[in-house]
Coordinates of C-alpha atoms in Angstrom, one line a residue:
X1 CA -41.2 88.2 -25.2
X2 CA -40.7 87.7 -28.9
X3 CA -40.9 84.3 -30.5
X4 CA -39.1 83.7 -33.8
X5 CA -39.7 80.7 -36.0
X6 CA -37.6 80.1 -39.1
X7 CA -38.6 78.1 -42.2
X8 CA -37.5 77.5 -45.7
X9 CA -34.2 75.6 -45.1
X10 CA -33.3 72.5 -47.0
X11 CA -31.0 71.0 -49.6
X12 CA -29.8 72.9 -52.6
X13 CA -27.2 72.4 -55.3
X14 CA -24.3 74.8 -55.7
X15 CA -25.5 77.7 -57.8
X16 CA -29.1 77.3 -56.7
X17 CA -31.4 79.4 -54.5
X18 CA -33.3 79.1 -51.3
X19 CA -35.5 81.5 -49.4
X20 CA -35.6 81.6 -45.7
X21 CA -38.4 83.1 -43.7
X22 CA -38.8 84.1 -40.1
X23 CA -42.1 84.6 -38.5
X24 CA -42.3 86.8 -35.3
X25 CA -44.9 86.9 -32.6
X26 CA -45.4 88.3 -29.2
X27 CA -44.0 91.8 -29.7
X28 CA -44.2 94.9 -31.8
X29 CA -42.2 93.6 -34.8
X30 CA -41.7 97.0 -36.4
X31 CA -39.7 98.1 -33.3
X32 CA -37.0 95.5 -33.8
X33 CA -34.0 95.4 -36.0
X34 CA -33.7 91.9 -37.4
X35 CA -30.7 89.8 -38.4
X36 CA -29.7 86.5 -39.8
X37 CA -26.8 84.5 -38.5
X38 CA -25.4 81.1 -39.3
X39 CA -23.4 78.5 -37.7
X40 CA -21.5 75.7 -39.4
X41 CA -20.3 72.6 -37.5
X42 CA -17.3 73.3 -35.4
X43 CA -17.4 77.0 -36.2
X44 CA -18.6 80.2 -34.4
X45 CA -21.9 81.7 -35.1
X46 CA -21.4 84.4 -37.8
X47 CA -23.3 87.4 -39.0
X48 CA -25.0 87.1 -42.4
X49 CA -27.3 90.1 -42.8
X50 CA -29.3 92.7 -40.8
X51 CA -32.1 95.1 -41.6
X52 CA -33.4 98.1 -39.7
X53 CA -36.9 98.8 -38.3
X54 CA -38.6 99.9 -41.5
X55 CA -36.2 98.2 -43.9
X56 CA -34.5 101.3 -45.0
X57 CA -31.0 100.1 -44.1
X58 CA -29.5 96.6 -44.7
X59 CA -26.1 95.3 -44.0
X60 CA -24.4 92.1 -45.2
X61 CA -21.3 90.0 -44.5
X62 CA -18.8 90.3 -47.2
X63 CA -19.1 86.6 -47.9
X64 CA -22.7 86.9 -48.9
X65 CA -22.8 90.4 -50.4
X66 CA -24.3 90.4 -53.9
X67 CA -25.8 86.9 -53.4
X68 CA -28.1 87.2 -50.4
X69 CA -30.9 89.8 -49.9
X70 CA -32.6 90.5 -46.6
X71 CA -36.1 92.0 -46.5
X72 CA -39.0 92.4 -44.1
X73 CA -42.8 92.8 -44.2
X74 CA -43.9 94.6 -41.0
X75 CA -47.6 94.0 -41.9
X76 CA -47.0 90.3 -41.8
X77 CA -44.3 90.2 -39.0
X78 CA -41.8 88.4 -41.2
X79 CA -38.3 88.8 -42.3
X80 CA -36.8 86.9 -45.2
X81 CA -33.4 86.0 -46.6
X82 CA -33.2 85.3 -50.3
X83 CA -30.1 83.3 -51.0
X84 CA -28.9 83.0 -54.6
X85 CA -25.8 81.5 -56.1
X86 CA -25.4 79.2 -53.2
X87 CA -22.0 77.7 -52.4
X88 CA -21.1 74.6 -50.3
X89 CA -19.6 76.9 -47.8
X90 CA -23.0 78.4 -47.1
X91 CA -24.0 75.1 -45.5
X92 CA -25.0 75.9 -41.9
X93 CA -27.8 76.3 -39.5
X94 CA -29.4 79.7 -40.1
X95 CA -30.8 81.7 -37.2
X96 CA -33.2 84.6 -37.2
X97 CA -32.6 87.2 -34.4
X98 CA -34.3 90.4 -33.1
X99 CA -32.8 93.4 -31.4
X100 CA -34.7 96.1 -29.6
X101 CA -33.0 98.9 -31.6
X102 CA -33.8 100.6 -34.9
X103 CA -30.8 99.1 -36.5
X104 CA -28.3 96.5 -35.4
X105 CA -25.1 95.0 -36.7
X106 CA -23.1 91.9 -36.7
X107 CA -22.5 91.2 -33.1
X108 CA -24.7 88.4 -31.8
X109 CA -24.6 89.8 -28.3
X110 CA -26.6 92.8 -29.5
X111 CA -29.6 90.7 -30.2
X112 CA -32.3 89.9 -27.6
X113 CA -34.3 87.1 -29.1
X114 CA -33.4 84.1 -31.3
X115 CA -35.2 81.4 -33.3
X116 CA -34.3 77.8 -33.2
X117 CA -32.7 77.7 -36.6
X118 CA -33.2 76.1 -39.9
X119 CA -30.7 73.8 -41.7
X120 CA -29.3 74.8 -45.1
X121 CA -27.2 72.3 -46.9
X122 CA -25.6 73.1 -50.3
X123 CA -24.1 70.2 -52.3
X124 CA -21.3 70.7 -54.8

């Protein structure tokens, strides 16, 4: 059983930056593909970014490409999401997720474990 705990959310102004982190415990972190998803009020959960086991492959939603960067540190069992040039439409609860595969994509059903989420609010 893998436990995931997100941190780093908060309030930012449009054009600003935030860095989210997700700490994993209870499993072999380097054997999980990791992803970030988000869910805004009244909307479906949507894919943001994913990274493979060793960090060699990363994928992004078109809406965040060029602004967000996903990375991982297998020695520290953490995955991060650097968010730059934030927009009000980035406001959502952000979730970290783990998939028992070397790489995973944007389908939430592929992921086996989820964190509780962290709120990100971007003001205009």
